[in-house]
Each structure stands twice: as structure tokens, then as C-alpha cells.
Amino acid sequence: MTRRESDGRNGRNVRRRRFLAAAGAVGTVGIAGCTGGGDGGDGEDGSDGGDGGDAESSIGQIGSGREGRGAPGGTPMAEMPALEGELTVYSGRGEFLVGELVSYIDDLYDDLDLTVRYAGSTDHVNAIVNEGEGSPADVFYSVNAGALGALADAGRTQALPDDVAEKVRSEFRTEQWVGTSGRARTVPYNTDEFDESDLPDDIMAYPEEFSGDLGWAPSYGSCQAFVTAMRLLEGEEATREWLEAMVESGATAYPDEFRTCQEIADGAIDAAFTNHYYIQRVLDGNPNAPIATAFTEGDAGAMFNVAGAAVVDTASDADLAANFVRHLLSAEAQDYFARSTFEYPLIPEVEPIGDLPTIDELDVPDIDLAELSNLEPTIDLMRDAGIQI
């Protein structure tokens, strides 16, 4: 039984938008203007301190799939050019999430001398820019499209070979970088208390129209990027009113979005706003947890962002660097992202884990993903609304 029998709609006409990522319109991003919280999004800059152990990244099973999951589609690493030579990767993705995948690639090739430096994506962008022509970076592996756009706008990337970039649909790549995995914003909710039909499909309706207890992680990078998307789509005043309504509603703040989803499963709150894979991680630890995934329509609550990679303009061996990026799009790597980090794979032959809609079925907003890196106005707005971050 649910607490109410209402569809939670507020009558607002939500315009359905087809997804247009930053394919040809990566805007200017202030490289020094991003706060540290924006890099991780899902804690991948090492800042969340909470869910690293829940990433389920057992590389011993890479390519074999989770229980009941068949072999992945796509191009296997065995059919890709061998990696030979010295290569330095600046990774904005955390070692606890992708370290075993990178080690797997490294161990596959005896003649590969691979060095990986882990830090926040924005930190890496700033480092490459400051290092100038002497940067040792060959590949920049970013947690989000905004940092990739920032490096490209700084003139510090070089075009990827067509046969690498074209492995991914055009929405998730430019000439300078390619997405490697994706994440959708969602509304996790407690299934013991609510049905999906009880949840508003308009993100702006939640603070005032949802009858349950809400939670969120306002100090977390993913949440701040979500509020940034709201600011870009709805305007500053409407976003301020939404934030103030969240405060007024008594929404519980948590340090990260994995913890937020755990609290839903434990019954402490009824719904929240998180990236989709945190729900999957909770269910992976407890398949019977009373938590499920809902989506809003065409608004900031439904935005889709990508992690991705670029070849740095100073790469000592551009072919080797591009072929490393190619390996991130291999069947094994894409299946790893689906199976171990619970992200959306970006090659069509590999399906996401969990009862999730396909990318084509998501109703995401038209937004330049690169603009999500401009967090300073968002931080100011959240603090003005009385949010402690």
C-alpha cells in the first residue's frame, strides 16, 4: 500500500527533448573555475570516502559477465592493435573504480610500459595546461564531459582517429574526445512505501508535491552538476525557489549518493536524487532491498553525462595513445563498466546492468554537457538558499 494515491504531477507541461550531448558544441569552460566537488560526481576523485568498496570491480571476471549475463558484444581486445611502448595516462576516474581495468590492460601486453596518475579531472586539466609542451600526459581519462571540453578548448587535445571515435554514437563524442561510459540522473525510491506512479515526472514538483521524506547529497559533485543543469534549463530564480523549497521541506542531507540510496533501502527516507548506478550497487549487495529507479522527463532530473578520454596534444606516440582509448571501448571494457561500475556502456552491443531503460528510451534534456563544469554560480546559489556545503 502506498501513502497516497496520486500521480504527483503538477500540471506543468514538460517538453520532451531528444538527447543532444556536447557532440559539436562543447562550450568554453573556466578551467580554474570548477570546484573540487565537481570532478568526482560519483566520488571518483577520491573525495567521497564512502562507496569505493562497493564498486564490485573484480577484474578476475572481466569479460566473463556477472551471473546469468552472457559474453559481451563489441570488439574484443584480442582484435585490437597491440599496445607497445611508454604511455602516461592522467586519470580523473578513481583507482578504486577503474584501477583493475587499467591493470588488466597493462598486464595484457608485455611491451607496454604504462604509468597512471590518479587525481581529480579538473586537477588534471590544470596540470596539463600548466605543464605546457613538457607535459608527460599522453591520455586524459575524465570522469565527465565538461573536463574533456575544458582541455579541448585549451587547445591541449588532438583529433582521435575516426575508427576510434566512431565506435560511439555521435551524441557522445567530438573530434577531440570520446565518451567511454555514461550515467543517468534518477529518482530512487522506497518500494515499500510508494509505487512508481506516485512519483512526479517533473523534478521541479518534488519539494512541494511529493508526500514522502526526501534526501539528497548537496555537497556531492553529481548533485551540484544536477543543480547546475537546473540553473541552465530553468533559470536562476526558479532554481533558487526549488532549493529553498528543498530546505523548507526538511530534506535530509547525506555526504554522498551511495549513502543516500542506502538510507532509502533502510527506510530512513522515501526518495532522493542520485545517479542511476548507486541504486544498482545497493541492489547488488542486497537484491531484495526495497529500492527502485524512477525517471523524470526532459528536465535536469533526467540529465545524462559521460566519462571519456582524449589524446593530449603532446602525446609522444599518438597512435599508442589512441589505441589505449580504443581499448576503453573494447567489449571487455564496456562490459566491465556495465558489470562492475554499473554505468551505461556506450557501444550499442553491450547492455546496461539492471532493469534500466536503454539510452534511446531516456527522456533527457538538451544541454551542453561542458557547461556543467561551471559550478561556482551554482555553489553560490545553493549557499544563498541556506544549504550548508
Short mmCIF file of C-alpha atoms in Angstrom, two decimals:
data_model
loop_
_atom_site.label_atom_id
_atom_site.label_comp_id
_atom_site.label_asym_id
_atom_site.label_seq_id
_atom_site.Cartn_x
_atom_site.Cartn_y
_atom_site.Cartn_z
CA MET A 1 0.00 0.00 0.00
CA THR A 2 1.27 3.45 -0.79
CA ARG A 3 0.98 6.53 1.39
CA ARG A 4 -1.14 8.26 -1.20
CA GLU A 5 -2.91 7.60 -4.45
CA SER A 6 -1.80 10.44 -6.62
CA ASP A 7 0.31 10.69 -9.72
CA GLY A 8 2.21 13.61 -8.21
CA ARG A 9 2.04 15.70 -11.38
CA ASN A 10 1.80 19.44 -11.06
CA GLY A 11 0.29 20.03 -14.46
CA ARG A 12 3.45 21.59 -15.81
CA ASN A 13 3.87 20.79 -19.48
CA VAL A 14 7.25 19.12 -19.60
CA ARG A 15 8.64 19.43 -23.10
CA ARG A 16 10.16 16.18 -24.30
CA ARG A 17 13.64 16.72 -25.66
CA ARG A 18 15.86 14.43 -27.64
CA PHE A 19 19.31 13.96 -26.20
CA LEU A 20 21.94 16.26 -27.67
CA ALA A 21 25.22 15.83 -25.85
CA ALA A 22 28.18 18.05 -26.41
CA ALA A 23 28.98 16.45 -29.75
CA GLY A 24 29.63 19.56 -31.77
CA ALA A 25 29.03 22.27 -29.25
CA VAL A 26 31.45 21.93 -26.38
CA GLY A 27 31.36 25.39 -24.88
CA THR A 28 34.09 27.28 -23.09
CA VAL A 29 34.72 26.01 -19.58
CA GLY A 30 36.60 28.02 -16.98
CA ILE A 31 39.47 25.67 -16.19
CA ALA A 32 40.22 27.27 -12.85
CA GLY A 33 36.55 27.90 -12.12
CA CYS A 34 35.50 24.39 -11.14
CA THR A 35 35.31 23.40 -7.52
CA GLY A 36 36.87 20.15 -6.44
CA GLY A 37 33.48 18.58 -5.79
CA GLY A 38 32.62 18.73 -9.45
CA ASP A 39 35.15 16.25 -10.60
CA GLY A 40 34.03 13.20 -8.82
CA GLY A 41 30.34 13.24 -9.45
CA ASP A 42 30.29 9.71 -8.16
CA GLY A 43 33.18 10.12 -5.78
CA GLU A 44 35.73 9.26 -8.41
CA ASP A 45 38.11 11.99 -7.43
CA GLY A 46 38.57 10.12 -4.16
CA SER A 47 36.58 12.69 -2.24
CA ASP A 48 33.52 10.72 -1.26
CA GLY A 49 35.24 8.33 1.12
CA GLY A 50 32.14 6.20 1.15
CA ASP A 51 31.47 3.81 -1.67
CA GLY A 52 34.82 2.75 -3.04
CA GLY A 53 34.41 -0.72 -1.66
CA ASP A 54 31.05 -1.14 -3.34
CA ALA A 55 32.24 -0.84 -6.91
CA GLU A 56 32.32 -4.66 -7.37
CA SER A 57 35.40 -4.39 -9.56
CA SER A 58 36.70 -7.97 -9.66
CA ILE A 59 38.87 -7.96 -12.75
CA GLY A 60 39.32 -11.70 -12.48
CA GLN A 61 35.88 -11.97 -14.03
CA ILE A 62 36.36 -9.34 -16.71
CA GLY A 63 34.71 -10.37 -19.94
CA SER A 64 33.00 -13.36 -18.30
CA GLY A 65 30.00 -11.35 -17.17
CA ARG A 66 28.01 -11.43 -13.95
CA GLU A 67 25.90 -14.46 -13.08
CA GLY A 68 23.37 -15.03 -15.83
CA ARG A 69 24.98 -12.47 -18.12
CA GLY A 70 26.26 -13.70 -21.46
CA ALA A 71 29.51 -12.80 -23.16
CA PRO A 72 29.69 -9.13 -24.17
CA GLY A 73 29.25 -7.89 -27.71
CA GLY A 74 31.52 -5.43 -29.45
CA THR A 75 35.16 -5.76 -30.45
CA PRO A 76 37.38 -7.79 -28.08
CA MET A 77 40.83 -6.55 -27.12
CA ALA A 78 42.37 -9.52 -28.97
CA GLU A 79 41.21 -7.95 -32.23
CA MET A 80 42.64 -4.52 -31.41
CA PRO A 81 46.17 -3.27 -32.13
CA ALA A 82 48.68 -4.37 -29.51
CA LEU A 83 49.85 -1.71 -27.08
CA GLU A 84 53.63 -1.29 -27.18
CA GLY A 85 55.76 1.50 -25.75
CA GLU A 86 55.64 4.04 -22.93
CA LEU A 87 52.29 5.60 -22.10
CA THR A 88 51.22 8.01 -19.35
CA VAL A 89 47.54 8.32 -18.51
CA TYR A 90 46.16 11.13 -16.36
CA SER A 91 43.03 9.56 -14.88
CA GLY A 92 40.26 11.61 -13.33
CA ARG A 93 38.46 8.35 -12.62
CA GLY A 94 39.30 6.85 -9.25
CA GLU A 95 41.65 3.91 -8.92
CA PHE A 96 39.09 2.06 -6.81
CA LEU A 97 36.71 2.04 -9.80
CA VAL A 98 38.95 1.63 -12.83
CA GLY A 99 42.33 0.62 -11.47
CA GLU A 100 41.77 -3.07 -12.03
CA LEU A 101 40.61 -2.49 -15.59
CA VAL A 102 43.71 -0.42 -16.32
CA SER A 103 45.90 -3.08 -14.71
CA TYR A 104 44.21 -5.74 -16.81
CA ILE A 105 45.09 -3.85 -19.98
CA ASP A 106 48.64 -3.29 -18.73
CA ASP A 107 49.15 -6.96 -17.91
CA LEU A 108 47.85 -7.97 -21.32
CA TYR A 109 50.88 -6.50 -23.11
CA ASP A 110 54.44 -7.32 -22.10
CA ASP A 111 55.82 -4.45 -24.19
CA LEU A 112 53.58 -1.79 -22.66
CA ASP A 113 55.14 0.49 -20.03
CA LEU A 114 52.05 2.13 -18.52
CA THR A 115 52.05 4.91 -15.92
CA VAL A 116 48.74 6.10 -14.47
CA ARG A 117 48.35 9.23 -12.37
CA TYR A 118 45.09 9.45 -10.40
CA ALA A 119 43.62 12.81 -9.36
CA GLY A 120 40.51 14.91 -9.93
CA SER A 121 39.64 15.60 -13.55
CA THR A 122 39.88 19.38 -13.09
CA ASP A 123 43.23 18.96 -11.35
CA HIS A 124 44.49 17.06 -14.37
CA VAL A 125 43.23 19.70 -16.80
CA ASN A 126 45.00 22.40 -14.84
CA ALA A 127 48.17 20.30 -14.62
CA ILE A 128 48.31 19.63 -18.36
CA VAL A 129 47.75 23.30 -19.14
CA ASN A 130 50.39 24.40 -16.64
CA GLU A 131 52.89 21.78 -17.81
CA GLY A 132 52.70 23.16 -21.33
CA GLU A 133 54.65 21.41 -24.04
CA GLY A 134 56.56 19.45 -21.41
CA SER A 135 53.50 17.59 -20.12
CA PRO A 136 54.15 13.85 -19.78
CA ALA A 137 50.45 13.12 -20.27
CA ASP A 138 49.55 11.07 -23.33
CA VAL A 139 45.90 10.30 -22.50
CA PHE A 140 43.44 12.23 -20.35
CA TYR A 141 40.73 9.98 -18.91
CA SER A 142 37.97 12.12 -17.42
CA VAL A 143 35.00 11.49 -15.18
CA ASN A 144 32.88 13.96 -17.15
CA ALA A 145 32.43 15.68 -20.49
CA GLY A 146 32.97 19.13 -19.01
CA ALA A 147 36.63 18.49 -18.17
CA LEU A 148 37.20 16.96 -21.60
CA GLY A 149 35.71 20.05 -23.18
CA ALA A 150 37.88 22.28 -21.00
CA LEU A 151 41.06 20.55 -22.15
CA ALA A 152 39.94 20.65 -25.78
CA ASP A 153 39.05 24.34 -25.54
CA ALA A 154 42.51 25.00 -24.12
CA GLY A 155 43.94 23.52 -27.32
CA ARG A 156 45.56 20.64 -25.48
CA THR A 157 43.97 17.68 -27.28
CA GLN A 158 44.36 16.23 -30.74
CA ALA A 159 41.80 14.65 -33.02
CA LEU A 160 41.04 10.99 -32.49
CA PRO A 161 41.18 8.58 -35.44
CA ASP A 162 37.74 8.13 -37.00
CA ASP A 163 37.77 4.39 -36.41
CA VAL A 164 38.15 5.02 -32.67
CA ALA A 165 35.62 7.81 -32.25
CA GLU A 166 33.03 6.18 -34.49
CA LYS A 167 32.72 3.21 -32.17
CA VAL A 168 30.44 5.50 -30.15
CA ARG A 169 27.31 7.22 -31.44
CA SER A 170 27.70 10.84 -32.38
CA GLU A 171 25.96 12.23 -29.29
CA PHE A 172 28.79 11.02 -27.10
CA ARG A 173 31.88 12.23 -28.95
CA THR A 174 33.57 15.10 -30.68
CA GLU A 175 36.58 15.14 -32.96
CA GLN A 176 38.73 15.69 -29.85
CA TRP A 177 37.31 13.22 -27.30
CA VAL A 178 35.07 10.20 -27.00
CA GLY A 179 32.74 9.06 -24.25
CA THR A 180 33.53 5.68 -22.71
CA SER A 181 30.59 5.18 -20.31
CA GLY A 182 27.54 7.12 -19.15
CA ARG A 183 25.37 7.90 -16.16
CA ALA A 184 21.75 8.99 -15.88
CA ARG A 185 20.20 11.09 -13.13
CA THR A 186 17.34 9.27 -11.45
CA VAL A 187 14.92 9.32 -8.56
CA PRO A 188 15.49 6.28 -6.32
CA TYR A 189 12.50 5.49 -4.11
CA ASN A 190 11.41 3.07 -1.41
CA THR A 191 9.10 0.44 -2.91
CA ASP A 192 7.61 -0.49 0.47
CA GLU A 193 6.09 2.96 0.74
CA PHE A 194 5.48 4.19 -2.81
CA ASP A 195 4.64 2.96 -6.28
CA GLU A 196 6.35 4.44 -9.32
CA SER A 197 3.06 6.07 -10.31
CA ASP A 198 3.20 8.08 -7.06
CA LEU A 199 6.35 9.87 -8.16
CA PRO A 200 6.24 13.16 -10.09
CA ASP A 201 7.79 13.05 -13.55
CA ASP A 202 8.75 16.73 -13.14
CA ILE A 203 11.82 17.35 -10.96
CA MET A 204 10.57 20.81 -10.05
CA ALA A 205 7.50 19.32 -8.34
CA TYR A 206 9.26 17.24 -5.71
CA PRO A 207 9.84 19.63 -2.79
CA GLU A 208 6.20 20.66 -2.56
CA GLU A 209 4.20 17.84 -4.16
CA PHE A 210 5.90 14.62 -3.08
CA SER A 211 4.34 13.47 0.19
CA GLY A 212 7.25 11.35 1.42
CA ASP A 213 10.54 12.22 3.09
CA LEU A 214 13.25 13.37 0.69
CA GLY A 215 17.01 13.08 0.86
CA TRP A 216 19.91 14.31 -1.22
CA ALA A 217 23.66 14.93 -1.14
CA PRO A 218 24.07 18.66 -1.86
CA SER A 219 27.81 18.72 -1.18
CA TYR A 220 28.39 15.94 -3.72
CA GLY A 221 29.67 16.70 -7.20
CA SER A 222 26.90 14.87 -9.04
CA CYS A 223 24.23 16.75 -7.13
CA GLN A 224 25.91 20.08 -7.83
CA ALA A 225 26.12 19.24 -11.53
CA PHE A 226 22.41 18.38 -11.43
CA VAL A 227 21.59 21.74 -9.82
CA THR A 228 23.80 23.40 -12.43
CA ALA A 229 21.72 21.74 -15.15
CA MET A 230 18.59 23.04 -13.45
CA ARG A 231 20.05 26.54 -13.37
CA LEU A 232 20.83 26.36 -17.10
CA LEU A 233 17.45 24.90 -18.07
CA GLU A 234 15.05 26.61 -15.68
CA GLY A 235 16.85 29.84 -14.85
CA GLU A 236 18.44 31.09 -11.66
CA GLU A 237 15.26 32.32 -9.97
CA ALA A 238 13.31 29.08 -10.47
CA THR A 239 16.30 27.10 -9.25
CA ARG A 240 16.62 29.29 -6.16
CA GLU A 241 12.95 28.71 -5.36
CA TRP A 242 13.42 24.94 -5.79
CA LEU A 243 16.45 24.93 -3.50
CA GLU A 244 14.64 26.98 -0.87
CA ALA A 245 11.69 24.59 -1.10
CA MET A 246 14.05 21.65 -0.55
CA VAL A 247 15.34 23.31 2.61
CA GLU A 248 11.80 24.12 3.73
CA SER A 249 10.70 20.50 3.11
CA GLY A 250 13.28 19.27 5.59
CA ALA A 251 15.11 17.11 3.05
CA THR A 252 17.88 15.15 4.77
CA ALA A 253 21.40 15.85 3.53
CA TYR A 254 23.88 12.98 3.22
CA PRO A 255 27.59 13.06 2.40
CA ASP A 256 27.31 11.06 -0.82
CA GLU A 257 24.76 9.47 -3.12
CA PHE A 258 25.56 5.85 -2.32
CA ARG A 259 24.78 6.55 1.33
CA THR A 260 21.61 8.33 0.21
CA CYS A 261 20.42 5.21 -1.62
CA GLN A 262 21.29 3.03 1.36
CA GLU A 263 19.11 5.24 3.55
CA ILE A 264 16.20 4.73 1.13
CA ALA A 265 16.67 0.96 1.28
CA ASP A 266 16.81 1.16 5.08
CA GLY A 267 13.54 3.12 5.21
CA ALA A 268 15.01 6.31 6.66
CA ILE A 269 13.78 8.37 3.68
CA ASP A 270 11.40 7.67 0.81
CA ALA A 271 13.06 9.16 -2.28
CA ALA A 272 16.07 11.17 -3.39
CA PHE A 273 18.02 12.39 -6.43
CA THR A 274 21.11 10.37 -7.45
CA ASN A 275 22.99 8.87 -10.36
CA HIS A 276 21.48 5.60 -11.52
CA TYR A 277 24.32 3.27 -10.57
CA TYR A 278 24.11 3.86 -6.84
CA ILE A 279 20.74 2.13 -6.86
CA GLN A 280 22.30 -0.80 -8.70
CA ARG A 281 25.13 -1.00 -6.17
CA VAL A 282 22.66 -1.20 -3.29
CA LEU A 283 20.73 -3.94 -5.08
CA ASP A 284 23.93 -5.78 -5.89
CA GLY A 285 24.65 -6.04 -2.16
CA ASN A 286 21.03 -6.85 -1.31
CA PRO A 287 18.81 -7.92 -4.24
CA ASN A 288 15.74 -7.74 -2.01
CA ALA A 289 16.32 -4.17 -0.88
CA PRO A 290 13.10 -2.11 -1.23
CA ILE A 291 14.56 0.39 -3.68
CA ALA A 292 13.80 1.03 -7.35
CA THR A 293 14.57 3.56 -10.06
CA ALA A 294 12.25 6.26 -11.38
CA PHE A 295 12.94 8.91 -14.00
CA THR A 296 11.73 12.42 -14.62
CA GLU A 297 11.09 13.71 -18.13
CA GLY A 298 13.23 16.08 -20.13
CA ASP A 299 14.47 18.16 -17.20
CA ALA A 300 17.56 18.46 -15.02
CA GLY A 301 16.48 15.41 -13.06
CA ALA A 302 16.96 13.32 -16.20
CA MET A 303 20.31 14.60 -17.46
CA PHE A 304 22.88 12.18 -18.87
CA ASN A 305 26.63 12.71 -18.56
CA VAL A 306 29.60 10.70 -19.82
CA ALA A 307 33.07 9.75 -18.72
CA GLY A 308 35.52 9.77 -21.61
CA ALA A 309 39.05 10.06 -22.90
CA ALA A 310 41.17 12.26 -25.14
CA VAL A 311 44.67 12.12 -26.59
CA VAL A 312 46.78 15.01 -25.27
CA ASP A 313 48.40 17.21 -27.91
CA THR A 314 51.88 16.47 -26.53
CA ALA A 315 51.49 12.67 -26.66
CA SER A 316 54.85 11.16 -27.56
CA ASP A 317 53.15 8.37 -29.53
CA ALA A 318 49.71 9.49 -30.72
CA ASP A 319 48.91 6.11 -32.25
CA LEU A 320 49.63 4.29 -28.99
CA ALA A 321 47.55 6.82 -27.06
CA ALA A 322 44.62 6.47 -29.46
CA ASN A 323 44.82 2.70 -29.28
CA PHE A 324 44.66 2.85 -25.49
CA VAL A 325 41.45 4.87 -25.84
CA ARG A 326 40.28 2.22 -28.31
CA HIS A 327 40.76 -0.40 -25.57
CA LEU A 328 38.40 1.55 -23.29
CA LEU A 329 35.76 0.90 -25.97
CA SER A 330 36.52 -2.81 -26.24
CA ALA A 331 33.94 -5.47 -25.48
CA GLU A 332 35.70 -6.34 -22.23
CA ALA A 333 36.00 -2.76 -21.02
CA GLN A 334 32.41 -1.87 -21.88
CA ASP A 335 31.15 -4.96 -20.13
CA TYR A 336 33.33 -4.04 -17.16
CA PHE A 337 31.69 -0.61 -16.96
CA ALA A 338 28.25 -2.22 -17.06
CA ARG A 339 29.02 -5.09 -14.71
CA SER A 340 31.45 -3.57 -12.24
CA THR A 341 30.71 0.16 -12.07
CA PHE A 342 27.05 -0.22 -13.17
CA GLU A 343 27.36 2.56 -15.73
CA TYR A 344 25.75 2.74 -19.15
CA PRO A 345 28.03 1.22 -21.81
CA LEU A 346 28.33 3.48 -24.84
CA ILE A 347 28.82 0.90 -27.58
CA PRO A 348 25.47 -0.49 -28.71
CA GLU A 349 26.47 -4.15 -28.44
CA VAL A 350 26.72 -4.08 -24.61
CA GLU A 351 23.59 -3.71 -22.48
CA PRO A 352 23.43 -1.96 -19.08
CA ILE A 353 23.03 -4.00 -15.91
CA GLY A 354 19.71 -3.89 -14.10
CA ASP A 355 16.14 -3.18 -15.12
CA LEU A 356 17.04 0.09 -16.83
CA PRO A 357 15.69 1.76 -19.95
CA THR A 358 18.03 1.97 -22.90
CA ILE A 359 19.70 5.27 -23.69
CA ASP A 360 17.20 5.80 -26.52
CA GLU A 361 14.32 5.37 -24.08
CA LEU A 362 15.59 8.00 -21.66
CA ASP A 363 13.94 11.42 -21.93
CA VAL A 364 16.94 13.63 -21.28
CA PRO A 365 17.25 17.40 -21.71
CA ASP A 366 19.03 19.30 -24.46
CA ILE A 367 22.05 20.68 -22.67
CA ASP A 368 25.70 21.34 -23.41
CA LEU A 369 27.40 18.96 -21.01
CA ALA A 370 30.53 21.10 -20.94
CA GLU A 371 28.62 23.86 -19.17
CA LEU A 372 28.07 21.58 -16.18
CA SER A 373 31.66 22.22 -15.11
CA ASN A 374 30.85 25.85 -14.29
CA LEU A 375 29.89 25.17 -10.68
CA GLU A 376 30.78 28.41 -8.94
CA PRO A 377 27.43 30.16 -9.67
CA THR A 378 25.66 27.00 -8.52
CA ILE A 379 27.58 26.84 -5.25
CA ASP A 380 26.80 30.49 -4.58
CA LEU A 381 23.12 29.92 -5.33
CA MET A 382 22.92 26.88 -3.05
CA ARG A 383 24.55 28.74 -0.19
CA ASP A 384 22.26 31.73 -0.72
CA ALA A 385 19.32 29.33 -0.40
CA GLY A 386 20.55 28.25 3.02
CA ILE A 387 22.20 24.97 2.10
CA GLN A 388 25.30 24.04 4.08
CA ILE A 389 28.00 22.88 1.66
#
